[in-house]
Every structure is written in C-alpha cells, then in structure tokens.
Coordinates of C-alpha atoms in Angstrom, one line a residue:
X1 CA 13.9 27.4 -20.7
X2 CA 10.2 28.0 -21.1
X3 CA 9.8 28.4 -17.2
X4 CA 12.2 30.9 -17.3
X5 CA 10.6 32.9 -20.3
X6 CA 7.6 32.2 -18.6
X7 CA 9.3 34.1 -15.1
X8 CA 10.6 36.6 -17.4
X9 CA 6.9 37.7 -18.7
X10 CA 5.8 37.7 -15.6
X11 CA 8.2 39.8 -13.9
X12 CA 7.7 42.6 -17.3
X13 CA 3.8 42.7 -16.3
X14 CA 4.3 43.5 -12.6
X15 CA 7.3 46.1 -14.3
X16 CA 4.6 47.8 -16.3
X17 CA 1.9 47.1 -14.2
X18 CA 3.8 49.1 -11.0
X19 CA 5.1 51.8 -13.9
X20 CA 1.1 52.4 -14.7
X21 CA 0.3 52.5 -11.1
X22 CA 2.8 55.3 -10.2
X23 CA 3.2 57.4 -12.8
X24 CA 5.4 60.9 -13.4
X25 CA 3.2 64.2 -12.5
X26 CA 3.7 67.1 -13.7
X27 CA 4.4 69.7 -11.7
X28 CA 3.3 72.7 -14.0
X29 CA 1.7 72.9 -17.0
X30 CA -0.5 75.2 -19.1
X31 CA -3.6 72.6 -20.0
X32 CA -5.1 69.7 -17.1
X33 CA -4.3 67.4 -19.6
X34 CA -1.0 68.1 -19.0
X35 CA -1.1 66.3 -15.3
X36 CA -2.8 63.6 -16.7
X37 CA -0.1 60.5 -17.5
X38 CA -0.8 58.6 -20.6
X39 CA -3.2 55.7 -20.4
X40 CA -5.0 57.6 -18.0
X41 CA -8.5 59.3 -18.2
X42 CA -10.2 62.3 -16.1
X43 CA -13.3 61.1 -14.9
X44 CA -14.5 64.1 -12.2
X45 CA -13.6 67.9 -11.7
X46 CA -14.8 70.8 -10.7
X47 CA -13.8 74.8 -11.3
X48 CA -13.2 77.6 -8.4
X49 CA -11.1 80.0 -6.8
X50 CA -9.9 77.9 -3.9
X51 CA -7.2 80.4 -2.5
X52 CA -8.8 83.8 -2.8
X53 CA -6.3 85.1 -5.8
X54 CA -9.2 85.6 -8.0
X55 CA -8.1 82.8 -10.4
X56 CA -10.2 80.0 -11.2
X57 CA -8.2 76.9 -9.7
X58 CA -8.9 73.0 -11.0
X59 CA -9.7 70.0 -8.8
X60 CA -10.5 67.0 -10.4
X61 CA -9.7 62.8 -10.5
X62 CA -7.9 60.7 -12.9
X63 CA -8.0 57.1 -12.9
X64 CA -5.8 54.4 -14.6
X65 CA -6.9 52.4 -17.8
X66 CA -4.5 49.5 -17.4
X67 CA -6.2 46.5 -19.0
X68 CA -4.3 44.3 -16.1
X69 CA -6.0 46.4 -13.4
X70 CA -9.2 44.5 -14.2
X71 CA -10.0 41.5 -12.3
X72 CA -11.8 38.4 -12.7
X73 CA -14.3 38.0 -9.2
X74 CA -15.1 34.7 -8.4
X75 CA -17.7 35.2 -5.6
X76 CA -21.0 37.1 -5.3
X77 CA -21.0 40.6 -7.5
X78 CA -19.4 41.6 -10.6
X79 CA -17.5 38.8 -12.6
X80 CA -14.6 41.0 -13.3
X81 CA -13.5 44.1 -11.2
X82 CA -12.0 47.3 -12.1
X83 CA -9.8 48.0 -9.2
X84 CA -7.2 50.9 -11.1
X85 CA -6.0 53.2 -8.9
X86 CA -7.4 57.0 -8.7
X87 CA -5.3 60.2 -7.8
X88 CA -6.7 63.6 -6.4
X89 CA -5.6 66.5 -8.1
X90 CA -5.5 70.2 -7.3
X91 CA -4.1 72.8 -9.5
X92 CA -3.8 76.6 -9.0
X93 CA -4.3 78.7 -11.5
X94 CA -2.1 81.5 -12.5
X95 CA -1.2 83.8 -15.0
X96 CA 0.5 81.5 -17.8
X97 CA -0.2 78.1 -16.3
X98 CA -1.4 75.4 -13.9
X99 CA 0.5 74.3 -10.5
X100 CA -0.1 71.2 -9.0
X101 CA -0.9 72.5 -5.3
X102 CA -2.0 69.1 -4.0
X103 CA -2.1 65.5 -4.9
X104 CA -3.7 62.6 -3.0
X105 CA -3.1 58.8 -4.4
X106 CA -4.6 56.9 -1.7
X107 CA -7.8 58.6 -0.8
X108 CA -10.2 58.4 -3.7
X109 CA -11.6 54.9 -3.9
X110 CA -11.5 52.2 -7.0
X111 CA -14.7 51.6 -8.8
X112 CA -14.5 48.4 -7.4
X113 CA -13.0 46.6 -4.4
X114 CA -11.5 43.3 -4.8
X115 CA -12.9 42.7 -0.5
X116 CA -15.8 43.9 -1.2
X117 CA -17.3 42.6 -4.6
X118 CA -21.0 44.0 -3.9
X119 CA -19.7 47.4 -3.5
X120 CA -21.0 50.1 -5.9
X121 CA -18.3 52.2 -7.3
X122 CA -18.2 54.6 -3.7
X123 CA -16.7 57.8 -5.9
X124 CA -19.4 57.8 -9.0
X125 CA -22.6 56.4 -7.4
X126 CA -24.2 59.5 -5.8
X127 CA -20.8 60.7 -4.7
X128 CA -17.8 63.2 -6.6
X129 CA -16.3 66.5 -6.3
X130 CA -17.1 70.0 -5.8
X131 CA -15.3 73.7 -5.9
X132 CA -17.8 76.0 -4.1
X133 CA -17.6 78.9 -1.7
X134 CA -13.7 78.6 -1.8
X135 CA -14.2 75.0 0.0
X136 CA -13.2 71.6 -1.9
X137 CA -15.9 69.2 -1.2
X138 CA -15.5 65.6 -1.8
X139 CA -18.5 62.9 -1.2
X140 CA -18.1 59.1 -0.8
X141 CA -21.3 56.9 -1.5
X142 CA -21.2 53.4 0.2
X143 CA -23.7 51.0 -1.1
X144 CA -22.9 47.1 -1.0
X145 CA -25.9 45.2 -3.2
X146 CA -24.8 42.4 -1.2
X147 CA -22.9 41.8 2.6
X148 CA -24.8 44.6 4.1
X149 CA -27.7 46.7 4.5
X150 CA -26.4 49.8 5.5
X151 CA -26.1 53.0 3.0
X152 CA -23.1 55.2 4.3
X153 CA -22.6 58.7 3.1
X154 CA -19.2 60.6 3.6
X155 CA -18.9 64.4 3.3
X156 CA -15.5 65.8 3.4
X157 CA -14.7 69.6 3.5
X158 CA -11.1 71.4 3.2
X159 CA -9.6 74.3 2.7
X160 CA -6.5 75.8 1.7
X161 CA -4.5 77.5 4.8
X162 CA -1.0 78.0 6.2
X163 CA 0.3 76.5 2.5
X164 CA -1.8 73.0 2.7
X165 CA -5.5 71.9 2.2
X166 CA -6.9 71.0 5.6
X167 CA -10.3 68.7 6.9
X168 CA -12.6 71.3 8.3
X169 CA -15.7 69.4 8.5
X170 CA -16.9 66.0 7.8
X171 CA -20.6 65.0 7.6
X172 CA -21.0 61.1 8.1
X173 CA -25.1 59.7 7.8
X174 CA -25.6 55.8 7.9
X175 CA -29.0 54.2 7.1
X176 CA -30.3 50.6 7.3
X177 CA -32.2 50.2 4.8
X178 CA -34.1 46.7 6.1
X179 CA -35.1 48.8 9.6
X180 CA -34.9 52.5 8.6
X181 CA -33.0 53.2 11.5
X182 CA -30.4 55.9 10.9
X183 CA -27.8 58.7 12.5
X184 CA -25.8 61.5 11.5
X185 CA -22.6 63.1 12.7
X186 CA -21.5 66.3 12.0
X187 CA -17.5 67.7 12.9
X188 CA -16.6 71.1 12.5
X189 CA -12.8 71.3 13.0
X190 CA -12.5 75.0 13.3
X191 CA -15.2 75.1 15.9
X192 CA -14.1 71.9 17.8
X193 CA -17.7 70.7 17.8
X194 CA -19.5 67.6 16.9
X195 CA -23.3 67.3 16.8
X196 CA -24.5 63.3 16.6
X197 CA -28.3 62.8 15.6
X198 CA -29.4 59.2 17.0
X199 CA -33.1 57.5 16.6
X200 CA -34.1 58.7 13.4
X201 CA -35.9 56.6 11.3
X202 CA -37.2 56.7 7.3
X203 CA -40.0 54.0 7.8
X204 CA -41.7 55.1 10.5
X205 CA -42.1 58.4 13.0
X206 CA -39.3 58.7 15.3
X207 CA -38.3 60.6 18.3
X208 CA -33.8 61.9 17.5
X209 CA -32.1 63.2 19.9
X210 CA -29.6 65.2 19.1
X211 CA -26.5 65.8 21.2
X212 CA -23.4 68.2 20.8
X213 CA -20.2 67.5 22.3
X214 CA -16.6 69.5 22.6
X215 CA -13.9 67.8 20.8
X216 CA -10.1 68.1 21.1
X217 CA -8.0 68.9 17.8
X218 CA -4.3 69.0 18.2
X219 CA -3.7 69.9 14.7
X220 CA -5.8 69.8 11.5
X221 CA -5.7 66.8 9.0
X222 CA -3.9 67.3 5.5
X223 CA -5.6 66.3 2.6
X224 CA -2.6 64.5 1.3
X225 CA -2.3 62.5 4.3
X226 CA -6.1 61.0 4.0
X227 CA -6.3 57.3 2.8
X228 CA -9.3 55.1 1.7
X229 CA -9.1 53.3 5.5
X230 CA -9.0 56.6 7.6
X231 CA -11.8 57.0 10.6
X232 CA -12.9 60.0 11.4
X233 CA -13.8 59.3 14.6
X234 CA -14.1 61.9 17.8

C-alpha cells in the first residue's frame, strides 16, 4: 500500500512538474503580465518598434519558479542548480492590446546547467536582450569557473520580415583566458558574408588576419526554430 501511495506522489510531481514546464500563453492581452503564467517571473525585456507601425513592441524573458526545478549538484560548482526553463517572448503592440508575435521555449538558456555545473548563468552574466534600431538583439555569455578556459560570446540579430523574425547576423568571439589567444566571426545573412579574425591575442602584441569569405543561404533561420544546441556554423 505505501509503495503504491509512494508511486502515486511521484507520478502527481512529474504531473505538476510537466504542467509548470509548459504552460498556457496568452495569445492577446492588454498588460505583459498577461503572457506571463502563474509561478512565473519576467527577468529581462526590452521596449521598441520592431515592425515599423510606429508602436512600441515588447520583447522580453520569463522564467519558471518551480521549487522542483532546483537541483541538488553533487560534483564541482554550485550545490544545488536552478535549471527552470525560460521562454522568449515577443509582443506587438497595437491600439487596445498586446499580440504575442513570437515565442521561443528552447533557445534562451537556464541559469544553470545540470552538464555543465561550472557554467555561469549564459543569459544574465554579461549577456540579455535588446530592442534597438528595429533589430532584436539577443547575447549569450559563456563562462565555466571550472572545465574550461575559454570565454565565448554569442551575438544574435533578427528581424521581423515576410510575417516571421529571422537571423540576420551573428557575431561569435572566443577567448582563452590561460593563453590570450582569441578569434571572432562575423555572418551577415543578408549580405551572404562572413569575415573570421584569427591570431589575436589580449596578453601580448599579435599579428590577425582577417579573411572574408562568400557563404551560401538557402533560406533564413526563424527565431522560433533556434534551440540552446544550435551551431551557427558557415
């Protein structure tokens, strides 16, 4: 009898747990908070017109609060990691209300990663979100205080056309930090170029070289089709 109580509790956590995970979003709605599901908080946005109607349009991140989502970490880091999950939101503004234009569940990292215990929160650590210019700017920080000495920094650009946000550039710098030695790459995906910077170095003088390269683009990436694991590589 108890093992089956016991089954039963078990099996109304991973309910809950998966109910949390994936909540209900609005569609419409005249405030952000009404995207935002309950037990969950905003914790990044940004303000702009983002599709030229002269309305200011909302882009910002929520993140889950479920006490279950935190972990206890046995190895090197942390002793207990947050991993809840984090959506991307973008809402366009009009006259009465809000409409969820875009939504992304998979792209925006957790402050922490159960692989990767040593890994500063990727998102809030130098990184976040930007409206400006029209273009939605979102920057990814990669610094492990343990496992690895390199510092990665992720630019991402899009912007809304033909009825979807789309990947038109991405800015990628890597940097040892026991050598110096770093490089840059720089896509532009409307331009179907890529410039790479190699033999730069932060410790010492250094001779890049900097080389520019065609690239082929079938079609450009979605925003709602980016995930956490997705290479930009060309």
């Amino acid at each position: 009898m108890k093992q089956l109580l016991f089954l039963f509790f078990l099996a109304s956590v991973t309910l809950v747990n998966s109910q949390n995970n994936q909540p209900i979003i609005h569609k419409e709605g005249k405030l952000i908070t009404d995207f935002v599901p309950r037990k969950w908080k905003i914790i990044a946005k940004s303000e702009g017109d983002l599709n030229k109607d002269k309305m200011i349009d909302i882009a910002f991140v929520i993140e889950n609060t479920a006490i279950e989502n935190i972990i206890l970490n046995e190895g090197l880091g942390k002793d207990t990691l947050n991993v809840n999950p984090r959506f991307l939101l973008v809402l366009f503004k009009t006259d009465s209300k809000y409409v969820l234009k875009s939504i992304n569940k998979k792209f925006i990292p957790s402050q922490d990663d159960a692989e990767s215990p040593c890994l500063e929160d990727p998102f809030m650590e130098n990184g976040g979100i930007e409206i400006k210019n029209g273009v939605l700017y979102i920057d990814l920080h990669y610094w492990l205080s343990c496992g690895s000495w390199y510092v990665t920094d992720r630019k991402y650009k899009f912007r809304f056309q033909d009825n979807s946000f789309v990947l038109i550039g991405y800015d990628s710098t890597s940097f040892h930090r026991s050598s110096g030695e770093s490089e840059s790459e720089s896509i532009n995906f409307l331009s179907k170029k890529k410039e790479l910077i190699t033999g730069m170095n932060e410790f010492e003088e250094s001779n890049p070289k900097t080389t520019w390269k065609s690239i082929k683009i079938e079609k450009l990436i979605k925003l709602e089709d980016l995930t956490t694991d997705s290479e930009i590589d060309y």
